[in-house]
mmCIF file of C-alpha atoms in Angstrom:
data_model
loop_
_atom_site.group_PDB
_atom_site.id
_atom_site.type_symbol
_atom_site.label_atom_id
_atom_site.label_comp_id
_atom_site.label_asym_id
_atom_site.label_seq_id
_atom_site.Cartn_x
_atom_site.Cartn_y
_atom_site.Cartn_z
ATOM 1 C CA MET X 1 -19.458 6.161 13.806
ATOM 2 C CA GLY X 2 -18.830 7.003 17.534
ATOM 3 C CA LYS X 3 -16.306 9.142 18.650
ATOM 4 C CA HIS X 4 -14.284 6.911 20.381
ATOM 5 C CA ALA X 5 -14.531 3.771 17.857
ATOM 6 C CA LYS X 6 -10.937 1.774 16.871
ATOM 7 C CA HIS X 7 -10.897 2.374 13.408
ATOM 8 C CA LEU X 8 -8.479 0.275 10.786
ATOM 9 C CA VAL X 9 -7.185 1.555 8.165
ATOM 10 C CA TRP X 10 -5.818 -1.037 5.552
ATOM 11 C CA ASP X 11 -3.320 -0.710 2.319
ATOM 12 C CA TRP X 12 -4.093 -2.357 -0.349
ATOM 13 C CA ASN X 13 -0.858 -3.275 -2.827
ATOM 14 C CA GLY X 14 1.246 -6.177 -0.431
ATOM 15 C CA THR X 15 -1.475 -5.852 2.189
ATOM 16 C CA LEU X 16 -4.072 -7.398 1.825
ATOM 17 C CA LEU X 17 -4.307 -8.022 -1.791
ATOM 18 C CA ASP X 18 -0.641 -10.814 -2.527
ATOM 19 C CA ASP X 19 0.507 -9.000 -5.519
ATOM 20 C CA ILE X 20 3.832 -9.142 -4.469
ATOM 21 C CA GLY X 21 4.629 -11.114 -7.800
ATOM 22 C CA ALA X 22 2.901 -8.613 -10.271
ATOM 23 C CA VAL X 23 5.020 -5.937 -9.024
ATOM 24 C CA ILE X 24 8.205 -8.393 -9.997
ATOM 25 C CA GLY X 25 7.648 -9.357 -13.003
ATOM 26 C CA ALA X 26 5.807 -5.794 -13.578
ATOM 27 C CA THR X 27 8.742 -3.719 -12.462
ATOM 28 C CA ASN X 28 11.296 -6.713 -14.642
ATOM 29 C CA ALA X 29 9.049 -6.153 -17.984
ATOM 30 C CA ALA X 30 9.470 -2.349 -17.944
ATOM 31 C CA PHE X 31 13.159 -2.332 -17.016
ATOM 32 C CA ALA X 32 13.718 -5.029 -20.201
ATOM 33 C CA GLU X 33 11.930 -1.600 -22.648
ATOM 34 C CA LEU X 34 13.797 0.690 -20.791
ATOM 35 C CA GLY X 35 17.131 -0.445 -20.899
ATOM 36 C CA LEU X 36 17.762 -1.702 -17.393
ATOM 37 C CA GLU X 37 18.979 -5.152 -15.614
ATOM 38 C CA ALA X 38 16.238 -6.959 -14.196
ATOM 39 C CA ILE X 39 15.550 -6.276 -9.652
ATOM 40 C CA THR X 40 15.657 -9.988 -7.551
ATOM 41 C CA LEU X 41 12.751 -9.698 -4.932
ATOM 42 C CA GLU X 42 15.647 -9.306 -2.382
ATOM 43 C CA ARG X 43 16.672 -6.294 -4.224
ATOM 44 C CA TYR X 44 13.781 -4.705 -4.965
ATOM 45 C CA ARG X 45 12.352 -5.100 -0.886
ATOM 46 C CA GLU X 46 16.101 -3.095 0.657
ATOM 47 C CA LEU X 47 16.078 -0.362 -2.222
ATOM 48 C CA TYR X 48 12.143 0.224 -2.455
ATOM 49 C CA THR X 49 11.032 3.293 -1.363
ATOM 50 C CA VAL X 50 7.624 6.203 -2.421
ATOM 51 C CA PRO X 51 7.626 7.779 -3.669
ATOM 52 C CA VAL X 52 8.695 5.907 -6.638
ATOM 53 C CA PRO X 53 11.247 8.354 -8.441
ATOM 54 C CA LYS X 54 13.729 7.989 -5.660
ATOM 55 C CA PHE X 55 13.262 4.177 -6.295
ATOM 56 C CA TYR X 56 14.523 4.662 -9.668
ATOM 57 C CA GLU X 57 17.773 6.945 -7.764
ATOM 58 C CA ARG X 58 18.086 4.856 -6.342
ATOM 59 C CA LEU X 59 18.525 1.901 -9.251
ATOM 60 C CA MET X 60 20.696 4.178 -11.970
ATOM 61 C CA GLY X 61 22.550 7.091 -9.551
ATOM 62 C CA ARG X 62 19.745 9.759 -10.499
ATOM 63 C CA LEU X 63 16.607 10.174 -10.269
ATOM 64 C CA PRO X 64 15.079 10.048 -13.850
ATOM 65 C CA THR X 65 13.912 13.519 -15.755
ATOM 66 C CA GLU X 66 9.807 14.075 -15.969
ATOM 67 C CA GLU X 67 9.588 12.544 -19.475
ATOM 68 C CA GLU X 68 12.143 9.661 -18.144
ATOM 69 C CA TRP X 69 9.368 8.725 -15.553
ATOM 70 C CA LEU X 70 6.487 9.257 -17.645
ATOM 71 C CA VAL X 71 7.230 6.370 -19.780
ATOM 72 C CA MET X 72 8.837 4.325 -16.899
ATOM 73 C CA ASP X 73 5.472 4.698 -14.879
ATOM 74 C CA ASP X 74 3.782 3.985 -18.289
ATOM 75 C CA ALA X 75 5.466 0.910 -18.675
ATOM 76 C CA PHE X 76 5.414 -0.055 -15.344
ATOM 77 C CA HIS X 77 1.558 -0.548 -15.087
ATOM 78 C CA ARG X 78 1.173 -1.767 -18.483
ATOM 79 C CA HIS X 79 2.948 -4.847 -16.958
ATOM 80 C CA TYR X 80 0.614 -4.759 -13.780
ATOM 81 C CA TRP X 81 -2.292 -4.338 -14.413
ATOM 82 C CA GLN X 82 -2.220 -7.659 -16.800
ATOM 83 C CA ARG X 83 -1.122 -8.788 -13.336
ATOM 84 C CA ALA X 84 -3.495 -7.637 -11.373
ATOM 85 C CA ASP X 85 -5.901 -9.972 -11.545
ATOM 86 C CA GLY X 86 -4.724 -13.318 -11.272
ATOM 87 C CA CYS X 87 -2.992 -12.005 -7.601
ATOM 88 C CA GLY X 88 -5.597 -13.027 -4.281
ATOM 89 C CA LEU X 89 -6.108 -11.892 -1.439
ATOM 90 C CA THR X 90 -2.759 -12.250 1.275
ATOM 91 C CA VAL X 91 -3.701 -15.645 3.879
ATOM 92 C CA GLY X 92 -6.555 -14.688 6.152
ATOM 93 C CA ALA X 93 -7.320 -11.199 4.917
ATOM 94 C CA ALA X 94 -10.641 -11.897 4.216
ATOM 95 C CA GLU X 95 -11.664 -13.368 7.041
ATOM 96 C CA LEU X 96 -10.199 -10.964 9.176
ATOM 97 C CA LEU X 97 -11.953 -8.598 7.319
ATOM 98 C CA ALA X 98 -15.368 -10.402 7.909
ATOM 99 C CA ALA X 99 -14.531 -11.463 11.746
ATOM 100 C CA ARG X 100 -13.891 -7.511 12.317
ATOM 101 C CA ARG X 101 -16.423 -5.436 10.703
ATOM 102 C CA ALA X 102 -18.720 -8.201 12.299
ATOM 103 C CA SER X 103 -16.969 -7.728 16.410
ATOM 104 C CA GLY X 104 -18.438 -3.764 14.863
ATOM 105 C CA SER X 105 -14.936 -2.271 14.494
ATOM 106 C CA THR X 106 -15.068 -0.430 11.511
ATOM 107 C CA GLN X 107 -12.336 0.147 9.033
ATOM 108 C CA SER X 108 -11.613 1.356 5.554
ATOM 109 C CA LEU X 109 -8.908 1.429 2.548
ATOM 110 C CA LEU X 110 -6.920 3.397 1.686
ATOM 111 C CA SER X 111 -4.149 2.981 -1.668
ATOM 112 C CA LEU X 112 -2.154 4.413 -4.503
ATOM 113 C CA ALA X 113 -3.210 2.310 -6.926
ATOM 114 C CA PRO X 114 -5.611 4.533 -9.263
ATOM 115 C CA HIS X 115 -9.412 4.885 -7.445
ATOM 116 C CA ALA X 116 -10.557 3.901 -10.794
ATOM 117 C CA GLU X 117 -8.806 0.691 -11.344
ATOM 118 C CA LEU X 118 -8.893 -0.350 -7.785
ATOM 119 C CA ILE X 119 -12.317 0.317 -6.942
ATOM 120 C CA PRO X 120 -13.676 -3.087 -8.843
ATOM 121 C CA LEU X 121 -10.650 -5.331 -8.332
ATOM 122 C CA VAL X 122 -11.556 -4.740 -4.402
ATOM 123 C CA ARG X 123 -15.610 -5.534 -5.300
ATOM 124 C CA ARG X 124 -14.670 -8.604 -7.413
ATOM 125 C CA HIS X 125 -12.533 -9.882 -4.267
ATOM 126 C CA GLY X 126 -15.495 -9.705 -2.630
ATOM 127 C CA ILE X 127 -14.260 -7.567 0.284
ATOM 128 C CA ALA X 128 -15.875 -4.284 -0.303
ATOM 129 C CA GLU X 129 -19.329 -4.573 1.903
ATOM 130 C CA HIS X 130 -16.656 -4.876 4.638
ATOM 131 C CA PHE X 131 -14.667 -1.046 4.555
ATOM 132 C CA VAL X 132 -16.659 2.454 5.100
ATOM 133 C CA ARG X 133 -14.916 4.304 2.866
ATOM 134 C CA MET X 134 -12.589 2.928 0.052
ATOM 135 C CA ASP X 135 -10.489 5.005 -1.018
ATOM 136 C CA GLY X 136 -7.207 5.294 -4.135
ATOM 137 C CA ARG X 137 -5.409 7.555 -6.236
ATOM 138 C CA VAL X 138 -7.102 10.300 -8.180
ATOM 139 C CA GLY X 139 -3.699 12.336 -8.709
ATOM 140 C CA ASN X 140 0.165 12.363 -10.030
ATOM 141 C CA SER X 141 1.647 9.068 -9.531
ATOM 142 C CA THR X 142 4.889 10.834 -7.864
ATOM 143 C CA ASP X 143 2.661 11.585 -4.563
ATOM 144 C CA GLY X 144 2.835 9.769 -1.202
ATOM 145 C CA LYS X 145 0.307 9.112 1.142
ATOM 146 C CA SER X 146 0.661 11.464 3.363
ATOM 147 C CA GLY X 147 -1.797 13.813 1.211
ATOM 148 C CA HIS X 148 -4.456 11.015 0.651
ATOM 149 C CA MET X 149 -4.013 10.151 4.097
ATOM 150 C CA VAL X 150 -5.188 13.827 5.313
ATOM 151 C CA ARG X 151 -7.979 13.829 3.415
ATOM 152 C CA HIS X 152 -9.620 10.341 4.274
ATOM 153 C CA LEU X 153 -9.760 10.519 7.588
ATOM 154 C CA ALA X 154 -11.154 14.194 7.135
ATOM 155 C CA ALA X 155 -13.848 11.911 5.139
ATOM 156 C CA LEU X 156 -14.224 9.259 8.365
ATOM 157 C CA GLU X 157 -16.761 10.748 10.466
ATOM 158 C CA ASN X 158 -16.062 11.613 14.208
ATOM 159 C CA ILE X 159 -12.983 8.957 14.253
ATOM 160 C CA PRO X 160 -9.459 11.099 15.803
ATOM 161 C CA ALA X 161 -6.782 10.523 14.606
ATOM 162 C CA GLU X 162 -6.035 9.103 17.842
ATOM 163 C CA ARG X 163 -8.265 5.593 17.415
ATOM 164 C CA ILE X 164 -6.710 4.679 14.793
ATOM 165 C CA VAL X 165 -4.347 2.294 13.428
ATOM 166 C CA VAL X 166 -3.135 2.569 9.705
ATOM 167 C CA ILE X 167 -1.768 -1.599 8.901
ATOM 168 C CA GLY X 168 0.644 -1.305 5.596
ATOM 169 C CA ASP X 169 3.733 -2.982 3.606
ATOM 170 C CA ALA X 170 5.368 0.540 3.227
ATOM 171 C CA ALA X 171 7.885 2.782 4.923
ATOM 172 C CA ASP X 172 4.782 5.022 3.399
ATOM 173 C CA ASP X 173 2.170 3.791 4.900
ATOM 174 C CA ALA X 174 3.985 4.950 9.009
ATOM 175 C CA VAL X 175 5.057 8.449 6.948
ATOM 176 C CA ALA X 176 1.876 8.394 5.620
ATOM 177 C CA ALA X 177 -0.443 7.571 9.383
ATOM 178 C CA ALA X 178 2.450 9.181 11.303
ATOM 179 C CA HIS X 179 1.799 13.226 9.633
ATOM 180 C CA VAL X 180 -2.074 13.036 10.954
ATOM 181 C CA GLY X 181 -1.167 11.889 14.639
ATOM 182 C CA ALA X 182 -2.542 8.308 13.743
ATOM 183 C CA LYS X 183 -0.443 4.994 14.950
ATOM 184 C CA ALA X 184 1.352 2.069 12.373
ATOM 185 C CA VAL X 185 1.765 -2.030 11.699
ATOM 186 C CA LEU X 186 3.613 -3.158 8.811
ATOM 187 C CA TYR X 187 3.793 -6.841 7.547
ATOM 188 C CA THR X 188 7.134 -8.348 5.634
ATOM 189 C CA GLY X 189 4.797 -10.215 2.894
ATOM 190 C CA GLY X 190 4.811 -7.431 0.374
ATOM 191 C CA SER X 191 7.458 -3.930 -0.310
ATOM 192 C CA HIS X 192 9.711 -3.758 1.927
ATOM 193 C CA SER X 193 12.238 -6.525 4.046
ATOM 194 C CA ARG X 194 11.816 -6.392 7.427
ATOM 195 C CA ALA X 195 15.020 -4.717 8.186
ATOM 196 C CA SER X 196 14.362 -1.824 6.120
ATOM 197 C CA LEU X 197 10.846 -1.963 8.110
ATOM 198 C CA GLU X 198 12.145 -1.815 11.174
ATOM 199 C CA ARG X 199 13.970 1.173 10.942
ATOM 200 C CA VAL X 200 10.208 3.470 10.585
ATOM 201 C CA GLY X 201 10.562 2.441 14.327
ATOM 202 C CA VAL X 202 6.357 0.974 13.626
ATOM 203 C CA PRO X 203 6.642 -2.122 15.078
ATOM 204 C CA VAL X 204 7.273 -4.954 12.472
ATOM 205 C CA VAL X 205 5.036 -8.224 11.862
ATOM 206 C CA ASP X 206 5.174 -11.154 9.716
ATOM 207 C CA SER X 207 0.999 -11.794 9.281
ATOM 208 C CA LEU X 208 -2.195 -10.339 8.821
ATOM 209 C CA ALA X 209 -3.474 -11.733 12.413
ATOM 210 C CA GLU X 210 -0.895 -10.293 14.092
ATOM 211 C CA ALA X 211 -1.138 -6.555 12.968
ATOM 212 C CA VAL X 212 -4.867 -6.379 13.865
ATOM 213 C CA ALA X 213 -4.296 -8.522 17.548
ATOM 214 C CA VAL X 214 -0.784 -5.933 17.359
ATOM 215 C CA ALA X 215 -3.320 -2.718 16.227
ATOM 216 C CA ASP X 216 -5.573 -4.099 19.472
ATOM 217 C CA GLU X 217 -3.011 -3.180 21.396
ATOM 218 C CA LEU X 218 -1.915 0.414 19.957
ATOM 219 C CA VAL X 219 -5.459 1.818 20.603
#
């Protein structure tokens, strides 16, 4: 990878993977077990935040205890992974990734999804070959993305942060990008509403094609 290469770091859930329906279904199935009221997509997008316990604080009016959080996290992931295989890629994602690779530009994947589940899922969608590196979460699920971004960029050889653009669907993607000195573009098809994304102060787009076009203007 060249010293002055332009590089994209893609998020997975809600960005390349169109899984917001599975997320809402799993969230409400978990809520039913926990005695919480069901949530609409609109309300979810207004309240969702990372670290995820803060999301539950917005719902419950208080932070869950450590014991409560473990139960909540387990319930959500149990229901989510039952639905994940039924999710497809976001419209245009495969074509954009292939074109990017064919042009000689590099790209990688960084997700807070567990690494052991993430990699087989990406491979089943037939797009793993387009990434020079793929990293899922290996640590605590309450952590945000910033620490993971530091480790991910350290593993990308000879690509300075100022030549990197992160494309994701969550405010935390922009926070992680800023943490390492990279730029970010946020996509409205995932976990956040447009209004909440616009408060972050980075470009906000409604399609992945637009995200790539904006990213090319940023670096």
